[in-house]
One Martini backbone bead per residue (centre of mass of N, CA, C, O) as a GRO file, in nm:
protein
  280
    1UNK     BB    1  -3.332   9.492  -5.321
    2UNK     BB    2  -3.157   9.276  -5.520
    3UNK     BB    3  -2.880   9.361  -5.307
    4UNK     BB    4  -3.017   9.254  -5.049
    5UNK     BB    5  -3.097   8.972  -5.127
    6UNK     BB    6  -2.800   8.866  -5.218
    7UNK     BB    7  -2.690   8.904  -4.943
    8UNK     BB    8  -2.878   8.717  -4.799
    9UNK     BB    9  -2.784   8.463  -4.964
   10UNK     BB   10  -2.472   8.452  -4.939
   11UNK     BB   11  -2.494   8.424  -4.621
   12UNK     BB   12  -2.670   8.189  -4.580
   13UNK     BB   13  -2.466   8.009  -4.760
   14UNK     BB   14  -2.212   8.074  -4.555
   15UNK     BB   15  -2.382   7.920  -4.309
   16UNK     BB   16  -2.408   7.641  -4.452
   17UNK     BB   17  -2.163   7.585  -4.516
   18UNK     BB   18  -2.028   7.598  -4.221
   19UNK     BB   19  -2.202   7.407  -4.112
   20UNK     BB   20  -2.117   7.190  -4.326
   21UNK     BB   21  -1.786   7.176  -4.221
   22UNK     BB   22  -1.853   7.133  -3.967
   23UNK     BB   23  -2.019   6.831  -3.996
   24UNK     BB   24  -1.762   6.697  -4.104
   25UNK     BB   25  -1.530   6.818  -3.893
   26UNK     BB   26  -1.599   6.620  -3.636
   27UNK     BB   27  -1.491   6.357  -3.685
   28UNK     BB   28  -1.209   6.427  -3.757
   29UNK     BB   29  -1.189   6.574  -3.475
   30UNK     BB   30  -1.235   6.280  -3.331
   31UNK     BB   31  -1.037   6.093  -3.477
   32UNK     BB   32  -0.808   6.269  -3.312
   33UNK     BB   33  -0.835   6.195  -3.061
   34UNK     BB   34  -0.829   5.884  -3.031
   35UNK     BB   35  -0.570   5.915  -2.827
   36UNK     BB   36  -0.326   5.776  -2.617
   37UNK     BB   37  -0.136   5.814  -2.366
   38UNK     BB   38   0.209   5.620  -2.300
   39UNK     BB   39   0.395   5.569  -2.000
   40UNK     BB   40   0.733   5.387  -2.054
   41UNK     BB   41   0.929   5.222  -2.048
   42UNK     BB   42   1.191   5.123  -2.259
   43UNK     BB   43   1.206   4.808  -2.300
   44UNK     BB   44   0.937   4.828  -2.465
   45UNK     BB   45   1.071   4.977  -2.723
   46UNK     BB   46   1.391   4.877  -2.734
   47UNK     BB   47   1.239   4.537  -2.790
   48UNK     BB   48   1.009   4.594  -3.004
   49UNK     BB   49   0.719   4.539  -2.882
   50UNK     BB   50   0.553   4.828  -3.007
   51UNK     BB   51   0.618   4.738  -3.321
   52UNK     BB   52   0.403   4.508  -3.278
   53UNK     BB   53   0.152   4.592  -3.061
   54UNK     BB   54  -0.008   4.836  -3.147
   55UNK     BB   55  -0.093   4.804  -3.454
   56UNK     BB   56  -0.297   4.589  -3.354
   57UNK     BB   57  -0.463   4.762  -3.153
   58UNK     BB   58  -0.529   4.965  -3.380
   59UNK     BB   59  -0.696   4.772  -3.543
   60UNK     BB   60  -0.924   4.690  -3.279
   61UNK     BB   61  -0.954   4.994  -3.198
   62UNK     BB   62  -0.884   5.310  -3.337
   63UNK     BB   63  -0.636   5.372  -3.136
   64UNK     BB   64  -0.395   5.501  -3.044
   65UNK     BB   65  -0.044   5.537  -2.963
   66UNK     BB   66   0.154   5.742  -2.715
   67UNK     BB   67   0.478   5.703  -2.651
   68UNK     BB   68   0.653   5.728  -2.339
   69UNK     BB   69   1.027   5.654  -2.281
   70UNK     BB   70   1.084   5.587  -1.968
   71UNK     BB   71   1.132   5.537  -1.656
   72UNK     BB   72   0.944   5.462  -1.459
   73UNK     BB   73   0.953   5.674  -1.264
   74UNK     BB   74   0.875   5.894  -1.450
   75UNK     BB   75   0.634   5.781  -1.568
   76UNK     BB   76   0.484   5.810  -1.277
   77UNK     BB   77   0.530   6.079  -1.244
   78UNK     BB   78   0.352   6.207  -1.513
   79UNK     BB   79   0.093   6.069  -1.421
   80UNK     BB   80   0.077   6.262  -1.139
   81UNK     BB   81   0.064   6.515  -1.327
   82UNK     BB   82  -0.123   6.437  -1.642
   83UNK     BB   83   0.065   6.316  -1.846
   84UNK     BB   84  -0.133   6.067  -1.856
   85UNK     BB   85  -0.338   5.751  -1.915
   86UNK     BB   86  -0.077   5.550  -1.886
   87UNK     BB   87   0.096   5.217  -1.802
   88UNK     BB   88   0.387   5.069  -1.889
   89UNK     BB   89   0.562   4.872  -1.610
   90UNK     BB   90   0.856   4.787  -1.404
   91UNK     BB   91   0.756   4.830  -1.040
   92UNK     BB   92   0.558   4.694  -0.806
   93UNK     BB   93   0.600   4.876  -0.571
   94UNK     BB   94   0.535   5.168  -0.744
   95UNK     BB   95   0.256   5.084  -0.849
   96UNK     BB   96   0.150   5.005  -0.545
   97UNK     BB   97   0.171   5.321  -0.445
   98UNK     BB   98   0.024   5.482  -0.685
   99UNK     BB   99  -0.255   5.336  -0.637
  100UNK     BB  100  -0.325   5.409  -0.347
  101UNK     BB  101  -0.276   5.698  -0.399
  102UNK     BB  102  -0.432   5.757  -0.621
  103UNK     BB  103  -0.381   5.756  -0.959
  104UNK     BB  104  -0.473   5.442  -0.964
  105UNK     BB  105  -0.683   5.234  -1.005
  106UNK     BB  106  -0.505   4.981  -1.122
  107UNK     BB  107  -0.334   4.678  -1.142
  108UNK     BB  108  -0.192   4.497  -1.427
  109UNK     BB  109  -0.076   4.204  -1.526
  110UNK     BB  110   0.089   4.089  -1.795
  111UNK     BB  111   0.410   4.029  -1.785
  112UNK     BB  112   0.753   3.831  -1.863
  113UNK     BB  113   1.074   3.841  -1.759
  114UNK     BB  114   1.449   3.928  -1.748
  115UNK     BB  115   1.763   3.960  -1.597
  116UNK     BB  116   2.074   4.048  -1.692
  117UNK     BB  117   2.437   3.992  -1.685
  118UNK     BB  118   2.630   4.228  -1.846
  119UNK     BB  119   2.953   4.136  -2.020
  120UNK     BB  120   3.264   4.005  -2.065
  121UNK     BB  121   3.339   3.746  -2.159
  122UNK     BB  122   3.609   3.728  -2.027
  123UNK     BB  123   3.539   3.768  -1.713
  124UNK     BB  124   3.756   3.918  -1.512
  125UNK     BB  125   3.578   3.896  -1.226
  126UNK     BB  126   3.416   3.591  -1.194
  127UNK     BB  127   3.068   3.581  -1.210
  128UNK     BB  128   2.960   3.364  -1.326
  129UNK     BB  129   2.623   3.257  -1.340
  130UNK     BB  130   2.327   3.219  -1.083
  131UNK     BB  131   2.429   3.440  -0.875
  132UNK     BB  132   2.353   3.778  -0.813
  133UNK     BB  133   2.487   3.841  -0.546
  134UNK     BB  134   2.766   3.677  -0.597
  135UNK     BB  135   2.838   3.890  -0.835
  136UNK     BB  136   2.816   4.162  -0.648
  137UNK     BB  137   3.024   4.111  -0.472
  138UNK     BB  138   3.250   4.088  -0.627
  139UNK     BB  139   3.259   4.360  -0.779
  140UNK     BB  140   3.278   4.518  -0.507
  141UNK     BB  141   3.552   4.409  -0.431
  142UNK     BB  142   3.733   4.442  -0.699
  143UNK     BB  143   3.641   4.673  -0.898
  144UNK     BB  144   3.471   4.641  -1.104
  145UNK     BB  145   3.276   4.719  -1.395
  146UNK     BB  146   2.967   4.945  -1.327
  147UNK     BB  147   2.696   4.986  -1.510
  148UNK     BB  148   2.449   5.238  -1.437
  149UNK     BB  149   2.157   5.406  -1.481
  150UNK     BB  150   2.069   5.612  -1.258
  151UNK     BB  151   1.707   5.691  -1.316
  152UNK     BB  152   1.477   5.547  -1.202
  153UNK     BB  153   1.369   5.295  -1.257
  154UNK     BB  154   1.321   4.919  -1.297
  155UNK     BB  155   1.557   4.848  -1.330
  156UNK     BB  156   1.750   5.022  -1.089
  157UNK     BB  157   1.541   4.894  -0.884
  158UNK     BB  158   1.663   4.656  -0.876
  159UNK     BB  159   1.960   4.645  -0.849
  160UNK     BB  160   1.949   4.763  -0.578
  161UNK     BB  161   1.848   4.499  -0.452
  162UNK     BB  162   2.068   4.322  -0.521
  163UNK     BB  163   2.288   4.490  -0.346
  164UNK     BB  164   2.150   4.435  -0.101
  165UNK     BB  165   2.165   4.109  -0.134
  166UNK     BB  166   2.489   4.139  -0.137
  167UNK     BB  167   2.585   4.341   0.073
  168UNK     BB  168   2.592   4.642  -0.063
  169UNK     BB  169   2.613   4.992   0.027
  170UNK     BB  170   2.546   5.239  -0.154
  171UNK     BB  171   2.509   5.508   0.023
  172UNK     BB  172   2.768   5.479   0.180
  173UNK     BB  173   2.946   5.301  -0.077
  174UNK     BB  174   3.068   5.296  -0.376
  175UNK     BB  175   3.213   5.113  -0.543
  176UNK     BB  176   3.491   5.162  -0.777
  177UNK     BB  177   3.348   5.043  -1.069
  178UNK     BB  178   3.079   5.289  -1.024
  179UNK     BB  179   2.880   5.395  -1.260
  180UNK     BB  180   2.660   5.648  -1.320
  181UNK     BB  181   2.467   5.770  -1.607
  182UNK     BB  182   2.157   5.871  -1.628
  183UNK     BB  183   2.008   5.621  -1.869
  184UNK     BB  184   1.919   5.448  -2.042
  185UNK     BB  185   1.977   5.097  -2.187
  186UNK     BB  186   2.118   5.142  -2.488
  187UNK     BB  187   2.317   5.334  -2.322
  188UNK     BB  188   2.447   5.163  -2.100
  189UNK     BB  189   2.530   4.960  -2.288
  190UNK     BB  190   2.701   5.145  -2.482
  191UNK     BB  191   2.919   5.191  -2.261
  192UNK     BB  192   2.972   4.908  -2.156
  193UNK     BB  193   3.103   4.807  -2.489
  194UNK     BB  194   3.332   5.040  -2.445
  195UNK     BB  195   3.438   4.975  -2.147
  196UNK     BB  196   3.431   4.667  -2.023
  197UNK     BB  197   3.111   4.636  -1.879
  198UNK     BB  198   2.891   4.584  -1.666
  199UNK     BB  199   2.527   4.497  -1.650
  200UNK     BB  200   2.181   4.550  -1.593
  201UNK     BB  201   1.941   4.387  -1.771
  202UNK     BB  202   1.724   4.342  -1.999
  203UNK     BB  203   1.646   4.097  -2.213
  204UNK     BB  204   1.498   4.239  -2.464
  205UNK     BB  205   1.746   4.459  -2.459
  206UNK     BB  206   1.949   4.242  -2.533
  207UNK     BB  207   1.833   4.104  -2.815
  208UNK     BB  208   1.812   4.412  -2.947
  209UNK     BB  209   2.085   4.435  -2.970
  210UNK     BB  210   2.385   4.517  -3.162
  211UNK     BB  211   2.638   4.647  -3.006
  212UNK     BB  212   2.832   4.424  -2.812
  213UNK     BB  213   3.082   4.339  -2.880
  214UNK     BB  214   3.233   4.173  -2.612
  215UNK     BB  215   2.941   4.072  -2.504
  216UNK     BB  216   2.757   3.901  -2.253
  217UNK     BB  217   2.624   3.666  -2.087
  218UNK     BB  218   2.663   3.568  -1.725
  219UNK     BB  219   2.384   3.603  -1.594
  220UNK     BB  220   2.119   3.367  -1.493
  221UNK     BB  221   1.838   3.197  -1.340
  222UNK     BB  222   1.723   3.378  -1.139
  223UNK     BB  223   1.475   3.449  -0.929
  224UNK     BB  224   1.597   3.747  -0.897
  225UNK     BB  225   1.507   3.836  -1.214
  226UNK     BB  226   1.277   3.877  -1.214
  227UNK     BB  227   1.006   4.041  -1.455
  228UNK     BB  228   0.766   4.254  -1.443
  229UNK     BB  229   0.463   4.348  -1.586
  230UNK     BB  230   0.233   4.655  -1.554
  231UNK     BB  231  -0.092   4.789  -1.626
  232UNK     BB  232  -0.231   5.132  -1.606
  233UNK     BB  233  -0.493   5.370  -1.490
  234UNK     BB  234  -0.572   5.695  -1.481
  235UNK     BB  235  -0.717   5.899  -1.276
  236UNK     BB  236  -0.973   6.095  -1.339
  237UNK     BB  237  -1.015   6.219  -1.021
  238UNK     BB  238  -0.738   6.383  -1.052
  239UNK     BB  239  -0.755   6.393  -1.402
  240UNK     BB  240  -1.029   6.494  -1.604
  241UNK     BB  241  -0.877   6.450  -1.886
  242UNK     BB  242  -0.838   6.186  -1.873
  243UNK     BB  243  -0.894   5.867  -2.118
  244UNK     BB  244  -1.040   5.619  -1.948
  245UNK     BB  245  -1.169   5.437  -2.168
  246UNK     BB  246  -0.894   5.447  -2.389
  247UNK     BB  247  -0.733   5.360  -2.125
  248UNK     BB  248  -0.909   5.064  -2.087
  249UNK     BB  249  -0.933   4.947  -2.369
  250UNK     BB  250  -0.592   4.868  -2.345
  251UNK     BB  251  -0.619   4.712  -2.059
  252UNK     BB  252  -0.766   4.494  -2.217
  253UNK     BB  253  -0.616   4.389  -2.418
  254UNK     BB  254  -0.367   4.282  -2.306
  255UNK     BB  255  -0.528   4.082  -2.113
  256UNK     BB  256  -0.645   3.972  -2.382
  257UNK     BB  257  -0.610   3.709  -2.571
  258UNK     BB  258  -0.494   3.851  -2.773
  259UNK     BB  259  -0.277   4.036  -2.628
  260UNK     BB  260  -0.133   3.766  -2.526
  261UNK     BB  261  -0.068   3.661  -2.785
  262UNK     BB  262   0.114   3.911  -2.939
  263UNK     BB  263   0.305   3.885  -2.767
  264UNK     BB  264   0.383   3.566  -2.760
  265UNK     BB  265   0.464   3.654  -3.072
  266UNK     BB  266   0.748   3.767  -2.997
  267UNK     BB  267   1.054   3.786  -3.170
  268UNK     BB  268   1.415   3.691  -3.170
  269UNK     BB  269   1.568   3.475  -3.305
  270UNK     BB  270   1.326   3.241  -3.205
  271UNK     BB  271   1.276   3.409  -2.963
  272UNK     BB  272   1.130   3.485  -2.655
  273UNK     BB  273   1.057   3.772  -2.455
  274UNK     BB  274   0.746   3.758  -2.352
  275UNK     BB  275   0.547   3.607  -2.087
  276UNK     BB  276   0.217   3.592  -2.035
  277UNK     BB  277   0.055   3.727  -1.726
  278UNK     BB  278  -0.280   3.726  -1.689
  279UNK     BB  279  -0.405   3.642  -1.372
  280UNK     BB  280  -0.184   3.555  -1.189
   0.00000   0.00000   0.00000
C-alpha cells in the first residue's frame, strides 16, 4: 500500500509539474508567435531602411517582421499563395490588380521616392538630362550597353514603361545593348559598375551602394520616374492562416505619424531617401 501511494503521488506530482510546464511554456510559445512575414521589393532593405524602420515598429508593438525581399513581382505572387501576411512594395498598378482581385483587403500609400538612371560618368551615350524617355531613345538607337533587372519586379515594371514612352518595343526587338541579368538591383547595379553600363536604379538603393566605380547619376528629375511605396494586408478570406490583425498592426503604424516619422528621419549623407505621402 506504501508502494502504491507513493507512485500515486509521483504521478501526481508529475502531472502538476506538467501542467505547470504548459502554463510557464505558453506565453512562451505566444510570444514566439508575434511575428508578420513581410514581402517586399528589395529597394526597401537594401536602401537600408528596413534595419532602420523595422526595430522601431518592434519596439511600439512587440511584433516582430521577418522580411522577405523579393521583386515586387514575387512578392505579389507569395502573397497569392499565402506565403506572406503584408506586402511593402512599389508597382500601383499590380498592387491595386491584386486588391481587386481579393487577395489584399486594401492599399495604403506608404511614401514615395523616385527613379534615377545611372551611367558611366563620362555618358558615352550623351543622355545626360531630365528627359528619361529621350535618354532610352537614344540608348535604344546607339546600342549603348543597359543593364535590366529583368525580374518583374517594381523597378522592372517602371523601367519597361519608360522604354515603352521612349517609342521602343522590348517585345518585338531589343536594343544591342540591352541585357538582362533577372536579379536584384544591388546585383543589376553591381553588372552595370563591372561593365560600364546604364541602369535604371531606385534612388534610395543607389544612395546606399558603395561599389559605384565609374557610376554616377545620369538622368533625374524626370516625373515619370516618380515611385511611390504602398503597403497592403493580406486577405485572410484567402487565406486563413494570414495573421490579418498582426499584419494590420504594421500597416497602421506605417501610415501613422510615428511612423511617417521614423521614414522621413532615414537619410544617408544627409540626404533623405524616403518622403512619407500616407493619406494623400
Amino acid at each position: 500500500m506504501a508502494s502504491r501511494r507513493r507512485f500515486t503521488l509521483l504521478a501526481l506530482g508529475g502531472t502538476l509539474a506538467g501542467a505547470l510546464a504548459g502554463t510557464l511554456l505558453a506565453p512562451m510559445a505566444q510570444a514566439q508567435d508575434k511575428f508578420i512575414v513581410l514581402a517586399s521589393t528589395t529597394s526597401t532593405e537594401q536602401s537600408g531602411l528596413f534595419k532602420h524602420l523595422l526595430p522601431q515598429f518592434t519596439k511600439a508593438s512587440g511584433t516582430e517582421v521577418r522580411v522577405v525581399a523579393v521583386g515586387t513581382g514575387q512578392a505579389l505572387d507569395m502573397a497569392r499563395r499565402g506565403d506572406a501576411d503584408a506586402l511593402f512594395v512599389h508597382d500601383q498598378p499590380a498592387e491595386e490588380k491584386f486588391v481587386a482581385e481579393g487577395f489584399g483587403l486594401s492599399r495604403r500609400p506608404v511614401m514615395y521616392n523616385d527613379f534615377v538612371l545611372i551611367g558611366p560618368k563620362s555618358d558615352p551615350a550623351g543622355v545626360r538630362g531630365n528627359d528619361i524617355a529621350a535618354a532610352l531613345k537614344r540608348l535604344g538607337t546607339t546600342g549603348g550597353a543597359f543593364v535590366s533587372r529583368g525580374d518583374k519586379s517594381g523597378t522592372h515594371a517602371a523601367e519597361l514603361r519608360q522604354w515603352k514612352l521612349a517609342g521602343i518595343d522590348l517585345a518585338a526587338a531589343k536594343p544591342a545593348g540591352y541585357k538582362e541579368c533577372g536579379c536584384g538591383m544591388g546585383q543589376a547595379l553591381n553588372i552595370a559598375a563591372s561593365t560600364n553600363a546604364y541602369v535604371l536604379s531606385d534612388r534610395g538603393t543607389w544612395l546606399n551602394f558603395k561599389n559605384r566605380a565609374d557610376l554616377g547619376i545620369v538622368v533625374e528629375g524626370d516625373k515619370q520616374l516618380f515611385n511611390q511605396y504602398g503597403v497592403i494586408v493580406v486577405n485572410p478570406a484567402r487565406h486563413p492562416h494570414v495573421k490579418k490583425d498582426l499584419a494590420q498592426g504594421f500597416s497602421d503604424w506605417v501610415v501613422s505619424r510615428d511612423g511617417q516619422a521614423a521614414i522621413a528621419a532615414y537619410k544617408i549623407g544627409g540626404e533623405q531617401l524616403f518622403f512619407p505621402n500616407a493619406g494623400q
